[in-house]
Short mmCIF file of C-alpha atoms (C1' of nucleotides) in Angstrom, two decimals:
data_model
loop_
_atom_site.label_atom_id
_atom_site.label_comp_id
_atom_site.label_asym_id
_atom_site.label_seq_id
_atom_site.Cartn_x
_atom_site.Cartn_y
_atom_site.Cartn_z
CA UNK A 1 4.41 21.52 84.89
CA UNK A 2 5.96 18.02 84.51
CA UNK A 3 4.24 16.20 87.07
CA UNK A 4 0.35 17.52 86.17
CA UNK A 5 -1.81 15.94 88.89
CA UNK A 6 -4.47 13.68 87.42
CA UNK A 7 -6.85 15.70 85.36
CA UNK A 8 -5.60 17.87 82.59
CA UNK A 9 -2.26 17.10 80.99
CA UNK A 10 -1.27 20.12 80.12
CA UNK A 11 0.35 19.29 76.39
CA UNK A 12 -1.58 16.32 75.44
CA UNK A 13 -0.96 17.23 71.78
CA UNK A 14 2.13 17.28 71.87
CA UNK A 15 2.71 14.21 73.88
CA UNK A 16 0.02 12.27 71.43
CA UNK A 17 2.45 13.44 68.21
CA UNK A 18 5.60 11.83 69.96
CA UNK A 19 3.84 8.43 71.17
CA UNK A 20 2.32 8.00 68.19
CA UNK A 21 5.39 8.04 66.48
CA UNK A 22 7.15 6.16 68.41
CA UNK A 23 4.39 3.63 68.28
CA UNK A 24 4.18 3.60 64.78
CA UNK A 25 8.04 2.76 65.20
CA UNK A 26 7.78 0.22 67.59
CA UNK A 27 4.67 -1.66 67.04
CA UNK A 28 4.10 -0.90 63.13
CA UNK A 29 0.99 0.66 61.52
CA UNK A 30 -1.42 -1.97 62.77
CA UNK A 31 -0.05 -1.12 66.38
CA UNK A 32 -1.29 2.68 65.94
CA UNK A 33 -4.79 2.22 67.79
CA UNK A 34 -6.20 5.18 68.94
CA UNK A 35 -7.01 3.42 72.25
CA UNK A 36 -3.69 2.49 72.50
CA UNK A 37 -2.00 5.62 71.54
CA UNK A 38 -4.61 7.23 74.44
CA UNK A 39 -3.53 4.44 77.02
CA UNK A 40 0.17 4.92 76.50
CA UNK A 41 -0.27 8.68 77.15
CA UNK A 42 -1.74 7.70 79.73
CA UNK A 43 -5.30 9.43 79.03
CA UNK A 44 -8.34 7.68 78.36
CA UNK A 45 -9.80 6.43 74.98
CA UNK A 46 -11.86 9.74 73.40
CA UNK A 47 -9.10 12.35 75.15
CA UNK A 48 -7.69 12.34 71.80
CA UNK A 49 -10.57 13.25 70.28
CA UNK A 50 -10.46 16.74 71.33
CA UNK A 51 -6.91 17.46 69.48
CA UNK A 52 -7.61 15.71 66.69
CA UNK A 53 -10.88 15.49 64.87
CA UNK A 54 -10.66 11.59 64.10
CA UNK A 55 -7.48 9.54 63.30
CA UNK A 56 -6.74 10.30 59.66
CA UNK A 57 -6.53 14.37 61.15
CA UNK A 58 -3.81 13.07 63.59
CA UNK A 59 -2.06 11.01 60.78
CA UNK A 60 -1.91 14.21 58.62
CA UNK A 61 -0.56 15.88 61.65
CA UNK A 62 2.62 13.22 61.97
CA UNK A 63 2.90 13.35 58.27
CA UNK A 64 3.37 17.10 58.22
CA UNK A 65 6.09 17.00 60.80
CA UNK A 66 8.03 14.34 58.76
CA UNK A 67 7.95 16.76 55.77
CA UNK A 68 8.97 19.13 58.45
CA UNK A 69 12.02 17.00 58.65
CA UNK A 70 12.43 16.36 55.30
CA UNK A 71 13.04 19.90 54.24
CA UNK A 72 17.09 19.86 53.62
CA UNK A 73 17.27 16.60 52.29
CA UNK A 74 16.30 17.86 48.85
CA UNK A 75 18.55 20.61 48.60
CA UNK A 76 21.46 20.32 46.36
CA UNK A 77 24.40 22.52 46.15
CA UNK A 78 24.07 23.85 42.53
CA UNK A 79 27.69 24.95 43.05
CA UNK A 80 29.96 22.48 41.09
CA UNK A 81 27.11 20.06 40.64
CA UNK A 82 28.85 16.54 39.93
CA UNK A 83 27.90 13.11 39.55
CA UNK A 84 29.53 12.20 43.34
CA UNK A 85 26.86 14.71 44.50
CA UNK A 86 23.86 13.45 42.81
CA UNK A 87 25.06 10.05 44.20
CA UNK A 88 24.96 12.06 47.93
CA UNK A 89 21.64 13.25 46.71
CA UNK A 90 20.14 9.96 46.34
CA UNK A 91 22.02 8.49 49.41
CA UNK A 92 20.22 11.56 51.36
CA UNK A 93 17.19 10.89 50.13
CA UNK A 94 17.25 7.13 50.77
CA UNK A 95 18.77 7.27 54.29
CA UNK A 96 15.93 9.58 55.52
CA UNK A 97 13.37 7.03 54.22
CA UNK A 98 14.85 4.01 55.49
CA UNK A 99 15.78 5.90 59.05
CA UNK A 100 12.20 7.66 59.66
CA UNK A 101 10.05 4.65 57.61
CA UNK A 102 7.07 5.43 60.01
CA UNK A 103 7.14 9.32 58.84
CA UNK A 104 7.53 8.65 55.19
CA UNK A 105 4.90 5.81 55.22
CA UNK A 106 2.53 8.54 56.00
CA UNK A 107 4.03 11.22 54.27
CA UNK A 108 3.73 8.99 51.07
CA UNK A 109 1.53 6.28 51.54
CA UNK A 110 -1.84 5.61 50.20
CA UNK A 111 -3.33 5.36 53.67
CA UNK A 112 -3.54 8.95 53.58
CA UNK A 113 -3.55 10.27 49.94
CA UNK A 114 -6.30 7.71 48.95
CA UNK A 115 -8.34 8.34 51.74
CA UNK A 116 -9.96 11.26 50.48
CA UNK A 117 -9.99 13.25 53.68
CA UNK A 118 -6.07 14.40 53.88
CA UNK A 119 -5.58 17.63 55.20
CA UNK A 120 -5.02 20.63 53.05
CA UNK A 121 -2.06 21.82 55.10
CA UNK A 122 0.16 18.38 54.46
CA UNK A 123 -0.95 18.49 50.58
CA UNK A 124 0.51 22.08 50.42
CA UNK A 125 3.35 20.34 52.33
CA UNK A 126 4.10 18.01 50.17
CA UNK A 127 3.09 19.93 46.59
CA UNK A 128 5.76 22.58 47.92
CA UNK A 129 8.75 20.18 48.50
CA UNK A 130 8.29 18.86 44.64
CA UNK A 131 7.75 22.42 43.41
CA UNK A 132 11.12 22.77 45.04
CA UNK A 133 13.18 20.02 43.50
CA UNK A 134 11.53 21.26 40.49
CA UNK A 135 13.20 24.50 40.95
CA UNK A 136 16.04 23.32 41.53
CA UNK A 137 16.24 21.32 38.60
CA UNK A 138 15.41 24.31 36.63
CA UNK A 139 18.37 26.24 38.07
CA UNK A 140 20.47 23.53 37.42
CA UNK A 141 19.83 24.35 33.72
CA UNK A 142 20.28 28.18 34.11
CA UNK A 143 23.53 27.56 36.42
CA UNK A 144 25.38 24.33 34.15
CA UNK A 145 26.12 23.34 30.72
CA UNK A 146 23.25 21.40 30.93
CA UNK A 147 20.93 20.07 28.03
CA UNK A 148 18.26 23.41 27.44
CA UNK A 149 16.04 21.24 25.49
CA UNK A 150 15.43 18.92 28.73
CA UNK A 151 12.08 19.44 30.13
CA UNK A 152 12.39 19.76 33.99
CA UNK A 153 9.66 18.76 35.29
CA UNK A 154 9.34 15.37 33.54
CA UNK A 155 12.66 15.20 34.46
CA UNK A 156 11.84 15.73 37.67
CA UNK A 157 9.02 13.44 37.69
CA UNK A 158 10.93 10.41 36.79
CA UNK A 159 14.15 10.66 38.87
CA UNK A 160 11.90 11.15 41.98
CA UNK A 161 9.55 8.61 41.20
CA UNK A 162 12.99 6.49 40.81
CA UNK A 163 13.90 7.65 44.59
CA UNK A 164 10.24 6.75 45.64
CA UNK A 165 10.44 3.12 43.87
CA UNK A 166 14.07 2.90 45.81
CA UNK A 167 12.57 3.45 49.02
CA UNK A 168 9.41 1.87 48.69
CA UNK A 169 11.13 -1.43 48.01
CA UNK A 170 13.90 -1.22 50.51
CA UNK A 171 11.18 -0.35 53.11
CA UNK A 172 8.79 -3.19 51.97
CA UNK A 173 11.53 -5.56 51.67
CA UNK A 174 10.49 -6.41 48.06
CA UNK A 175 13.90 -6.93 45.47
CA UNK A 176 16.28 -4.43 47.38
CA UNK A 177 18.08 -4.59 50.62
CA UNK A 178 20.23 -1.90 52.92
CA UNK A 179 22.90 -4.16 52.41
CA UNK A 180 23.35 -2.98 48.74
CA UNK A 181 22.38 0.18 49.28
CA UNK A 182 25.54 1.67 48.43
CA UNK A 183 26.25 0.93 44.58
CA UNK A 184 22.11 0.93 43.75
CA UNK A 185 22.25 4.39 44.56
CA UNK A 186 25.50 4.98 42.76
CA UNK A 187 23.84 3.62 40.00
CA UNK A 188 20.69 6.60 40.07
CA UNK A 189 22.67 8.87 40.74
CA UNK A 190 24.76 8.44 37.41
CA UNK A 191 21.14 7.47 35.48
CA UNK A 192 20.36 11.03 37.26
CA UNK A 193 23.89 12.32 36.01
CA UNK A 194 24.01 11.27 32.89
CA UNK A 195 20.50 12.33 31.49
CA UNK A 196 21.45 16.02 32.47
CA UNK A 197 24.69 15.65 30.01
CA UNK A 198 22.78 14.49 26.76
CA UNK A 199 23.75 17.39 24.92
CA UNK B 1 -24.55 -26.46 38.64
CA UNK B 2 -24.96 -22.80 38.28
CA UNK B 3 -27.87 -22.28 40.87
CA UNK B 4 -26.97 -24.75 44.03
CA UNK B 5 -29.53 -25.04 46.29
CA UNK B 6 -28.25 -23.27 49.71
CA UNK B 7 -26.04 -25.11 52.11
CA UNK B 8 -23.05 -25.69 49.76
CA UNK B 9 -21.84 -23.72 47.36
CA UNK B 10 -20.11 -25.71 45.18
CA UNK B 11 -17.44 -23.37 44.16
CA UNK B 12 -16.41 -20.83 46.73
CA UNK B 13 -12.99 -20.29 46.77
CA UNK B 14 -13.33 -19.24 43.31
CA UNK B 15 -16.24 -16.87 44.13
CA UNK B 16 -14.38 -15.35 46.93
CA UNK B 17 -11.55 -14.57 45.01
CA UNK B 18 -13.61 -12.86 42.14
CA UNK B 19 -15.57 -10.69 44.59
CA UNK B 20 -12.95 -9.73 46.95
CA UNK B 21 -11.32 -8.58 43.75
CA UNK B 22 -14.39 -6.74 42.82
CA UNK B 23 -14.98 -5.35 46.21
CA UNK B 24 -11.87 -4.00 46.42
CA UNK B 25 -11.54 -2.49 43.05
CA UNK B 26 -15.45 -0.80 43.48
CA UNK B 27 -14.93 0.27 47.59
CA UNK B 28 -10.95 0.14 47.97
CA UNK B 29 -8.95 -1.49 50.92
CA UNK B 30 -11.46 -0.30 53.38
CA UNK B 31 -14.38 -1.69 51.58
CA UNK B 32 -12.75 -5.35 51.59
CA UNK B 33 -13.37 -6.71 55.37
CA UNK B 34 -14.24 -10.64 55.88
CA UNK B 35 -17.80 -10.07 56.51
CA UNK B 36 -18.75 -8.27 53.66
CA UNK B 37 -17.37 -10.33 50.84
CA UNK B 38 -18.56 -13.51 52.97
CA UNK B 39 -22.39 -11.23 52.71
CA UNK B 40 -21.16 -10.27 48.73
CA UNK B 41 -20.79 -14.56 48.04
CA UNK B 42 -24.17 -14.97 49.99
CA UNK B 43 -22.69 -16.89 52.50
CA UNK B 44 -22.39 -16.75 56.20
CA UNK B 45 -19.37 -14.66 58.03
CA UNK B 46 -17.15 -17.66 58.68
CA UNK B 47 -17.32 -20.02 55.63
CA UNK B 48 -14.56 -17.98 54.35
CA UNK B 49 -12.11 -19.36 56.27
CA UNK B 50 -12.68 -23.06 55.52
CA UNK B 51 -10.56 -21.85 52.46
CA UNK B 52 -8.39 -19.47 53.66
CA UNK B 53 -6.80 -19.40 56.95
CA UNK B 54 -7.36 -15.78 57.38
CA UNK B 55 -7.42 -12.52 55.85
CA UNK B 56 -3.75 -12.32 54.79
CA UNK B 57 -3.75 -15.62 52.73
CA UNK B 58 -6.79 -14.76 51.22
CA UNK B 59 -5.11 -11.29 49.75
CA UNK B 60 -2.16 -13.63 49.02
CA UNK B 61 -3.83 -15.66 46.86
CA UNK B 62 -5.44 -12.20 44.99
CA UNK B 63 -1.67 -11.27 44.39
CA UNK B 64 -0.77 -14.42 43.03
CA UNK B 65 -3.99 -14.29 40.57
CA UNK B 66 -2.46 -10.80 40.19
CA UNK B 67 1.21 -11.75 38.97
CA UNK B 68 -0.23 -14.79 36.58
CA UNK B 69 -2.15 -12.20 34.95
CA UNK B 70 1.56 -9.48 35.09
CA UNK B 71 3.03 -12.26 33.27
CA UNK B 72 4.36 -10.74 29.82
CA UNK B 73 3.83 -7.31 30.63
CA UNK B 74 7.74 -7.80 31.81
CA UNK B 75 8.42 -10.02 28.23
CA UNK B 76 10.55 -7.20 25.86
CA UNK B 77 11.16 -8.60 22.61
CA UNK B 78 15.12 -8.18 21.91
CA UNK B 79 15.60 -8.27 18.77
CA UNK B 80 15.89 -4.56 17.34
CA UNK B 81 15.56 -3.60 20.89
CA UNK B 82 15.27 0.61 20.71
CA UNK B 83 14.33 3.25 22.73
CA UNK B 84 10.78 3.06 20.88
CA UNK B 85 10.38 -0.25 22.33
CA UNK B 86 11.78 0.52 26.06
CA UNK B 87 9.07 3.52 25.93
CA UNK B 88 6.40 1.30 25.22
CA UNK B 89 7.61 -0.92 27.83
CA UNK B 90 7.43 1.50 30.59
CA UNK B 91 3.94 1.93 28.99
CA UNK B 92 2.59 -1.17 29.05
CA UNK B 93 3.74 -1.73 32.97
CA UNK B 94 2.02 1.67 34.23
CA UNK B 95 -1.11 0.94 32.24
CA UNK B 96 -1.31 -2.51 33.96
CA UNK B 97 -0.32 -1.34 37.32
CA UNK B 98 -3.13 1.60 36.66
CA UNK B 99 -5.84 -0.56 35.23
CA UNK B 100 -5.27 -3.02 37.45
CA UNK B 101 -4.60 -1.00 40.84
CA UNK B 102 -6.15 -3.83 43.39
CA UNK B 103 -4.25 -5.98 41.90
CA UNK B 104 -1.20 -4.21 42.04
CA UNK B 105 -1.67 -2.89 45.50
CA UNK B 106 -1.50 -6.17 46.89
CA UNK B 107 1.44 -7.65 44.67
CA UNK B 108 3.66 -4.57 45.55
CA UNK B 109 2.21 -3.12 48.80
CA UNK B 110 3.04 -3.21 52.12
CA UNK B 111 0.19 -4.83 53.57
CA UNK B 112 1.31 -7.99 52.73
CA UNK B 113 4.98 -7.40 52.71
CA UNK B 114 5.84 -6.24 56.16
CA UNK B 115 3.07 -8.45 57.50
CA UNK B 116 5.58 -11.01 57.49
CA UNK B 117 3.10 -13.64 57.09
CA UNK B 118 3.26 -13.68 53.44
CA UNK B 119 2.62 -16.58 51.82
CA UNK B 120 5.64 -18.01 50.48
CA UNK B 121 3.89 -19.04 46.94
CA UNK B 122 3.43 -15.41 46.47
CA UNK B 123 7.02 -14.68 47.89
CA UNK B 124 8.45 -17.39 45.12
CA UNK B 125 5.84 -15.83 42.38
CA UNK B 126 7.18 -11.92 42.94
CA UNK B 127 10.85 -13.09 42.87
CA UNK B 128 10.75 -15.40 39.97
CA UNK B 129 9.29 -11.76 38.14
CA UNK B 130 12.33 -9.75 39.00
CA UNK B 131 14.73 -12.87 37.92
CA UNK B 132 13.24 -13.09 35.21
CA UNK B 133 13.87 -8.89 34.22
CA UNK B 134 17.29 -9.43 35.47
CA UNK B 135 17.88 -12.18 33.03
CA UNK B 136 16.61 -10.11 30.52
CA UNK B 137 18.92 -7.08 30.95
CA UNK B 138 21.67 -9.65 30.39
CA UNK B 139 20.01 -11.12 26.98
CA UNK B 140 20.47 -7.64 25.94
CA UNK B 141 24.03 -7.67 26.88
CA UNK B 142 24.76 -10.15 25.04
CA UNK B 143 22.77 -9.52 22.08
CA UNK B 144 22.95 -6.02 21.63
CA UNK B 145 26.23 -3.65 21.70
CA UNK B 146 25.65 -2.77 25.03
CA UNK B 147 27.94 -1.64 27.66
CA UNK B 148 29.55 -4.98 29.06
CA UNK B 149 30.80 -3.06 32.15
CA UNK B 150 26.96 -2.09 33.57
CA UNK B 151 25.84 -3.66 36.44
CA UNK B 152 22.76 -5.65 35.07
CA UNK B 153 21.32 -5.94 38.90
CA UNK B 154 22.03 -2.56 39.70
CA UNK B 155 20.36 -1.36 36.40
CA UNK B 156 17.40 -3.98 37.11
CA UNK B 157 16.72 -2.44 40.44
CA UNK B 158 17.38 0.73 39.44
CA UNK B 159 15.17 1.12 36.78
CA UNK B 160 12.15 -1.07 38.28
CA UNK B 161 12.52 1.13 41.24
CA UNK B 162 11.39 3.79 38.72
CA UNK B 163 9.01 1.92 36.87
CA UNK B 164 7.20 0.80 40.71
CA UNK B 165 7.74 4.70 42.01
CA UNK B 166 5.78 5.81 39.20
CA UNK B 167 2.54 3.43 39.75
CA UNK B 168 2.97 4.48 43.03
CA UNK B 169 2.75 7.89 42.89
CA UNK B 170 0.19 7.50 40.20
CA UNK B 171 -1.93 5.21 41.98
CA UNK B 172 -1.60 7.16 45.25
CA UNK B 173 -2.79 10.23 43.28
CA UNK B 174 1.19 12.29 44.63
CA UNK B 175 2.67 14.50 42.23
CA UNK B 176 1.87 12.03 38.91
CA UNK B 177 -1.60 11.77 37.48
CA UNK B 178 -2.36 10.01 34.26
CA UNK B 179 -3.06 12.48 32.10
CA UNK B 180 0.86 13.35 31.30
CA UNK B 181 1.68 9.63 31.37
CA UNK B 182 2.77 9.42 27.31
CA UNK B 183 5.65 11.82 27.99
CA UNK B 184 6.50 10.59 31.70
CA UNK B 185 6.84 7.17 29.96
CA UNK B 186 9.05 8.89 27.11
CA UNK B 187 11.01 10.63 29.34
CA UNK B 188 11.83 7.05 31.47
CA UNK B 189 12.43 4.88 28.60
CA UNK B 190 14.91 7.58 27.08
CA UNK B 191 16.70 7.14 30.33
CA UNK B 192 16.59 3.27 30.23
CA UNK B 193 17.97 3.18 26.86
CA UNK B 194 20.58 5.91 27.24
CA UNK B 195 22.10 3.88 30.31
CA UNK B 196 22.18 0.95 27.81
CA UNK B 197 24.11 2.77 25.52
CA UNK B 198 26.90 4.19 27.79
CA UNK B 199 30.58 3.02 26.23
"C1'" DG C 1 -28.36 -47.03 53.44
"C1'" DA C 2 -24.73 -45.56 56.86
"C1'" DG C 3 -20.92 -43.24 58.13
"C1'" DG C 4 -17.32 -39.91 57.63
"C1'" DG C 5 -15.14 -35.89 55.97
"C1'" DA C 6 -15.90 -31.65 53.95
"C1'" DT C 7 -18.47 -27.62 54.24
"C1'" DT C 8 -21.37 -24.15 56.29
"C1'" DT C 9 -23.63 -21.88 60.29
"C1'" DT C 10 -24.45 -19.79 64.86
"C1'" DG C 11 -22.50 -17.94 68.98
"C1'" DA C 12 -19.03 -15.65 71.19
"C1'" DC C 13 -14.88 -12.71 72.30
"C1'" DA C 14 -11.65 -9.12 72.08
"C1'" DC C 15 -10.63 -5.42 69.54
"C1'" DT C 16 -11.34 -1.15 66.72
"C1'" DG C 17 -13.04 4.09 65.70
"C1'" DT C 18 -16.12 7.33 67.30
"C1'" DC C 19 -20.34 9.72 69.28
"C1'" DA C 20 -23.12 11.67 73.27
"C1'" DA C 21 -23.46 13.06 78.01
"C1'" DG C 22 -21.50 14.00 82.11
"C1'" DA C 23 -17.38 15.34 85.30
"C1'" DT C 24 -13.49 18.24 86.24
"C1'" DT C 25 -10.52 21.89 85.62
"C1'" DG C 26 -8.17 26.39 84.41
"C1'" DC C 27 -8.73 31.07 82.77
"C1'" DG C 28 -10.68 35.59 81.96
"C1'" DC C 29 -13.78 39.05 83.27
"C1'" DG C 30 -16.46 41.33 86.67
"C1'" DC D 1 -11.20 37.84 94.71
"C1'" DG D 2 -14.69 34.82 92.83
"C1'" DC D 3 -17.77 33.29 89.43
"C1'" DG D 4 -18.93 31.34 85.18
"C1'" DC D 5 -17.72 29.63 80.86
"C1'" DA D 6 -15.04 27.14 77.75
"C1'" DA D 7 -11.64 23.88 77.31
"C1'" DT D 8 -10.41 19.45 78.63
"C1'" DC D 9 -11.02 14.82 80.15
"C1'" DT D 10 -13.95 10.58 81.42
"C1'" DT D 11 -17.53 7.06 81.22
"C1'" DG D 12 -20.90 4.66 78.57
"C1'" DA D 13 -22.42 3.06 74.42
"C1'" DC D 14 -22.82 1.39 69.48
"C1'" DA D 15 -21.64 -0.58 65.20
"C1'" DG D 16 -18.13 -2.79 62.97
"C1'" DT D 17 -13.94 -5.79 62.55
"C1'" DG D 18 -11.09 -10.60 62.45
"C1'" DT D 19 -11.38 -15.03 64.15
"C1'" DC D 20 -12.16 -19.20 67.23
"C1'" DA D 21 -15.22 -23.18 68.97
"C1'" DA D 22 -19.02 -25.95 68.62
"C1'" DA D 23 -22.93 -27.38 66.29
"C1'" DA D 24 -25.50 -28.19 61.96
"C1'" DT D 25 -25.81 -29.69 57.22
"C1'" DC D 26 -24.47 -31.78 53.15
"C1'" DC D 27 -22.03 -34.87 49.59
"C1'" DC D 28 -19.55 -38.97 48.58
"C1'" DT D 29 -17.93 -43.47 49.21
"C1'" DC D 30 -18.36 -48.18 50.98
#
DNA sequence: GAGGGATTTTGACACTGTCAAGATTGCGCG
DNA sequence: CGCGCAATCTTGACAGTGTCAAAATCCCTC
């Protein structure tokens, strides 16, 4: 099944997924052509077409595996919750942007999410993961000594538009740099930290 | 001077730069392509160029328009600096960054960014902004009882990471929409300030 | 008035996403 | 076993994109 003679490939979808990443790696966004992406699979230009409705399906498609990857990043050990570990947290968080940049571009770019046409199955996706850190914050409360009167979901609104920000600058190169990652997430994480202990 | 007669237009680069801004804020990214604003200015495809090199300076010079008009949205007046006043700050940024969303998507986006052929106007024009907040956080320092030992950088990209997330995520339409913005912006300046006040 | 530099146009090229029609194949049902 | 159908892939085509080169047109200065 490796060596398919000429015709059919035999997991074209599959194949078109892992090029297109690693195109999107490689070459950049503007590098992701769908001729391209069909000539380095070594199919013609419209094979694609018959996996993926039209490019912005196959997008969603590489988006949704990145959250795939994501899940586990955003789980925190509610278990002697500490400042060092919302510091991890953020470190977590960052380190999976910066390392899979073509995956979280689509995940949470506005190429997809402004385009009108993303796929149901990627919004659930993504609406599930920030129900979950919502959760979690809301534990946090139950589990801790932690401020009752703090309303989780702003809270969780801000901190991960603050992780967001983070990585959409390092990625862009616009203010921050990998080279100080270290203390700026120090620095969230205690922002994080410290709003939880406001009594 | 108003209505030229055809060959010349007499003010172009002007005209180009309104309507590209216009195109873009009425059909979006997609909407803006060479052709269309050169059609838009009721001109021929190519007499764009003879004022911009190509596409990418052209958006430059939107994003520069775009940061004159940013100026003193970052201005915070010092003087009985308060958690009031940090709220409406976060305020006034979002509701520029929302109202003016072309404008901001080219200041702060990747297309120009990783392009790597961004003008270096714009480059100077984006940095002097985030000097300037920088310089700011220290004002406080010194004027205000404020915690000598924070990081004024680290708090500077820390907290305009969270300030940009949040446009971002509003803008993109993720997780944020604008209707809860008054408390979202609470919620963020009561973090600000509380990191200011730290011992 | 003539010339020159700025400005605009027309023509062309390579590239893009995507549709329609045909070619080729594998699979299920008889 | 074989036949037909549906899935898969290809070729051809079209409109649209950014941008270059050469030609046309204009305005301004001497």
């Amino acid at each position: 099944m490796a060596e398919k003679s000429t015709y059919h490939h035999g997991d074209l979808r599959r194949t078109l997924l892992d090029q297109a990443a690693g195109l999107l790696r490689e070459e950049g966004e503007k590098g992701l052509s769908m001729r391209a992406l069909a000539a380095r699979a070594g199919v013609s230009r419209t094979a694609p077409y018959h996996h993926f409705a039209d490019k912005q399906q196959l997008l969603c498609a590489i988006a949704e595996e990145g959250f795939r990857r994501f899940v586990g990043v955003l789980r925190i050990e509610s278990a002697a919750l500490s400042e060092q570990r919302l510091q991890q947290f953020v470190r977590n968080y960052l380190e999976f942007a910066v390392n899979n940049a073509e995956y979280y571009d689509l995940m949470f770019g506005s190429q997809l999410w402004k385009s009108g046409h993303i796929s149901s199955a990627l919004q659930d996706e993504a609406h599930s993961s920030f129900r979950f850190y919502v959760a979690q914050v809301r534990a946090w409360q139950d589990q801790q000594r932690i401020s009752p009167t703090l309303d989780a979901l702003r809270y969780a609104q801000v901190t991960w538009s603050t992780l967001h920000g983070m990585c959409r600058l390092l990625i862009d190169g616009i203010y921050l740099d990998t080279a100080t990652m270290g203390p700026m997430c120090d620095q969230a994480g205690s922002m994080f930290w410290r709003e939880l202990q406001v009594p």
